[in-house]
Amino acid sequence: MKGKILLPAIVVLISANVVFSQPLFKQSVFFELGGNAYYYSINYERQWTKGLAGRIGVAYANDTFIIPLMMGKIYGRAQHHFEFSAGAAVARKSEPARRLRYFIDITGFIGYRYQKPEGRLFFRAGFTPLWEIYEANYPVDLLHSPFYPWGGIGVGARF
C-alpha cells in the first residue's frame, strides 16, 4: 500500500517543482522606438526557461513593411537585467511602377532591461546594429554592404 501512495506523491512533487520554477509571466507585448525595425515596431515576445526568449515584430514606414525576428537571452534575477539577442529583419519596400524590393538585415540587441519579477511593465534600451546582407535583384558585396549602428528604447507589458 505504501508503494501505491509513494510513487504518485513523488510525481506530484517533481511536477510542482518544474511548474513553480517557470517565470511568472511568459509572454509580453512591447513598443520599440528605433531598434531592430529602423524607426519603430510593435513586438510579441515569448520567454522560456533559463531566460531564453524569442520575439517577432512588425513595422510599416516609408512604404516599407518590416518584420524583425529575434532569439536571445535575458540575464538577471531581480529587477535589473542584461539582454542579448540576435536575428534578422526582413523588409519589403513598395516602389513606384508596382516594383517590390526585398531586404534582409542581420540585427541584434545588447542592452539593459528593467522589469520587476512580479511586475507587468518593463522598459528596455540598447544598441541595435543593422547589417544589410541581402537585397533582391541587386548584388550585395558583404565586405562593403551597409552597416548601421543604431539604438532603440522600448516599453511593454507582460502577461
CSV table of C-alpha atoms in Angstrom, one decimal:
chain,number,residue,atom,x,y,z
A,1,MET,CA,0.0,0.0,0.0
A,2,LYS,CA,2.9,2.4,0.8
A,3,GLY,CA,4.3,2.0,-2.7
A,4,LYS,CA,1.0,2.9,-4.3
A,5,ILE,CA,0.9,6.2,-2.5
A,6,LEU,CA,4.6,7.0,-2.6
A,7,LEU,CA,5.0,6.9,-6.4
A,8,PRO,CA,2.2,9.4,-7.1
A,9,ALA,CA,3.4,11.7,-4.3
A,10,ILE,CA,6.9,11.8,-5.9
A,11,VAL,CA,5.5,12.5,-9.3
A,12,VAL,CA,3.4,15.4,-7.9
A,13,LEU,CA,6.4,16.9,-6.1
A,14,ILE,CA,8.6,16.8,-9.1
A,15,SER,CA,5.9,18.3,-11.3
A,16,ALA,CA,5.3,21.1,-8.8
A,17,ASN,CA,9.0,21.9,-8.8
A,18,VAL,CA,9.0,22.2,-12.6
A,19,VAL,CA,5.8,24.4,-12.7
A,20,PHE,CA,6.9,26.8,-9.9
A,21,SER,CA,10.4,27.3,-11.3
A,22,GLN,CA,8.9,28.9,-14.5
A,23,PRO,CA,8.8,32.7,-14.9
A,24,LEU,CA,5.6,34.3,-13.6
A,25,PHE,CA,4.9,36.0,-16.9
A,26,LYS,CA,6.0,34.2,-20.1
A,27,GLN,CA,4.6,36.5,-22.8
A,28,SER,CA,4.9,40.2,-23.5
A,29,VAL,CA,3.9,42.8,-26.0
A,30,PHE,CA,6.0,46.0,-26.4
A,31,PHE,CA,6.5,49.1,-28.5
A,32,GLU,CA,10.1,49.9,-29.6
A,33,LEU,CA,11.2,53.2,-30.9
A,34,GLY,CA,14.2,52.9,-33.2
A,35,GLY,CA,15.6,49.4,-32.7
A,36,ASN,CA,15.7,46.4,-35.0
A,37,ALA,CA,13.0,47.6,-37.4
A,38,TYR,CA,14.7,51.0,-38.1
A,39,TYR,CA,12.0,53.5,-37.0
A,40,TYR,CA,9.6,51.7,-34.6
A,41,SER,CA,8.0,48.3,-34.1
A,42,ILE,CA,5.3,46.5,-32.2
A,43,ASN,CA,6.6,43.2,-30.9
A,44,TYR,CA,5.4,40.0,-29.3
A,45,GLU,CA,7.9,38.2,-27.0
A,46,ARG,CA,7.8,34.7,-25.5
A,47,GLN,CA,10.1,33.7,-22.7
A,48,TRP,CA,11.1,30.1,-21.9
A,49,THR,CA,13.1,28.7,-19.1
A,50,LYS,CA,16.6,30.0,-18.1
A,51,GLY,CA,16.0,33.4,-19.6
A,52,LEU,CA,15.7,32.3,-23.3
A,53,ALA,CA,13.3,34.5,-25.3
A,54,GLY,CA,12.0,34.7,-28.9
A,55,ARG,CA,10.5,37.7,-30.5
A,56,ILE,CA,8.6,38.7,-33.6
A,57,GLY,CA,7.6,42.2,-34.5
A,58,VAL,CA,6.0,44.3,-37.2
A,59,ALA,CA,6.6,47.8,-38.6
A,60,TYR,CA,5.5,49.9,-41.5
A,61,ALA,CA,7.2,53.2,-42.6
A,62,ASN,CA,8.0,54.9,-45.9
A,63,ASP,CA,6.2,52.2,-48.0
A,64,THR,CA,8.4,49.6,-46.2
A,65,PHE,CA,7.0,46.6,-44.3
A,66,ILE,CA,9.5,45.2,-41.8
A,67,ILE,CA,9.4,42.0,-39.7
A,68,PRO,CA,12.2,41.6,-37.0
A,69,LEU,CA,12.7,38.0,-35.9
A,70,MET,CA,15.0,37.6,-32.8
A,71,MET,CA,16.2,35.0,-30.4
A,72,GLY,CA,18.1,35.8,-27.2
A,73,LYS,CA,18.7,35.6,-23.5
A,74,ILE,CA,17.8,37.8,-20.5
A,75,TYR,CA,20.3,37.7,-17.6
A,76,GLY,CA,19.4,38.8,-14.1
A,77,ARG,CA,17.2,37.8,-11.2
A,78,ALA,CA,16.0,41.0,-9.6
A,79,GLN,CA,14.7,44.0,-11.5
A,80,HIS,CA,17.8,44.9,-13.4
A,81,HIS,CA,18.7,42.7,-16.4
A,82,PHE,CA,21.2,42.5,-19.2
A,83,GLU,CA,19.6,41.4,-22.5
A,84,PHE,CA,21.3,40.0,-25.6
A,85,SER,CA,19.6,38.8,-28.8
A,86,ALA,CA,20.3,38.3,-32.5
A,87,GLY,CA,18.3,37.7,-35.6
A,88,ALA,CA,17.1,39.2,-38.8
A,89,ALA,CA,14.9,42.0,-40.1
A,90,VAL,CA,13.1,41.1,-43.3
A,91,ALA,CA,11.8,44.1,-45.2
A,92,ARG,CA,9.6,44.6,-48.3
A,93,LYS,CA,9.6,48.0,-49.9
A,94,SER,CA,6.9,49.1,-52.4
A,95,GLU,CA,8.3,51.4,-55.1
A,96,PRO,CA,6.6,53.3,-57.9
A,97,ALA,CA,5.5,51.3,-61.0
A,98,ARG,CA,4.5,48.4,-58.7
A,99,ARG,CA,8.0,47.2,-58.2
A,100,LEU,CA,8.9,45.4,-54.9
A,101,ARG,CA,12.3,45.3,-53.3
A,102,TYR,CA,13.2,42.8,-50.6
A,103,PHE,CA,15.9,43.2,-48.0
A,104,ILE,CA,17.3,41.1,-45.2
A,105,ASP,CA,19.4,42.6,-42.4
A,106,ILE,CA,21.3,40.8,-39.7
A,107,THR,CA,20.5,42.6,-36.4
A,108,GLY,CA,20.9,42.3,-32.7
A,109,PHE,CA,20.2,43.8,-29.3
A,110,ILE,CA,22.6,44.4,-26.5
A,111,GLY,CA,21.2,46.4,-23.6
A,112,TYR,CA,19.5,47.0,-20.3
A,113,ARG,CA,16.1,45.8,-19.3
A,114,TYR,CA,14.2,46.9,-16.2
A,115,GLN,CA,11.4,44.6,-15.1
A,116,LYS,CA,10.4,43.7,-11.6
A,117,PRO,CA,10.0,39.9,-11.0
A,118,GLU,CA,6.3,40.3,-10.2
A,119,GLY,CA,5.6,43.4,-12.2
A,120,ARG,CA,3.9,43.6,-15.5
A,121,LEU,CA,5.5,46.7,-17.1
A,122,PHE,CA,9.1,46.7,-18.4
A,123,PHE,CA,11.5,49.1,-20.0
A,124,ARG,CA,14.4,48.4,-22.3
A,125,ALA,CA,17.1,50.3,-24.0
A,126,GLY,CA,20.1,49.2,-26.0
A,127,PHE,CA,22.4,49.1,-29.1
A,128,THR,CA,20.7,47.6,-32.2
A,129,PRO,CA,23.1,47.4,-35.1
A,130,LEU,CA,21.8,46.6,-38.6
A,131,TRP,CA,23.9,45.0,-41.3
A,132,GLU,CA,22.3,44.6,-44.8
A,133,ILE,CA,23.2,41.2,-46.2
A,134,TYR,CA,20.7,40.7,-49.0
A,135,GLU,CA,18.8,42.9,-51.4
A,136,ALA,CA,16.7,41.1,-54.1
A,137,ASN,CA,17.6,41.9,-57.7
A,138,TYR,CA,20.7,43.8,-56.6
A,139,PRO,CA,24.1,42.3,-55.9
A,140,VAL,CA,25.3,42.8,-52.3
A,141,ASP,CA,29.0,42.9,-51.6
A,142,LEU,CA,29.2,41.7,-48.0
A,143,LEU,CA,32.5,43.4,-47.5
A,144,HIS,CA,31.1,46.8,-48.5
A,145,SER,CA,27.4,46.3,-47.6
A,146,PRO,CA,25.7,49.0,-45.4
A,147,PHE,CA,26.2,48.7,-41.6
A,148,TYR,CA,24.1,51.0,-39.5
A,149,PRO,CA,25.0,51.5,-35.8
A,150,TRP,CA,21.6,52.0,-34.3
A,151,GLY,CA,19.8,52.1,-31.0
A,152,GLY,CA,16.3,51.6,-29.5
A,153,ILE,CA,14.2,52.1,-26.5
A,154,GLY,CA,11.0,50.2,-25.6
A,155,VAL,CA,8.2,49.9,-23.1
A,156,GLY,CA,5.9,46.9,-22.8
A,157,ALA,CA,3.6,44.7,-20.7
A,158,ARG,CA,4.0,41.1,-19.6
A,159,PHE,CA,1.2,38.6,-19.3
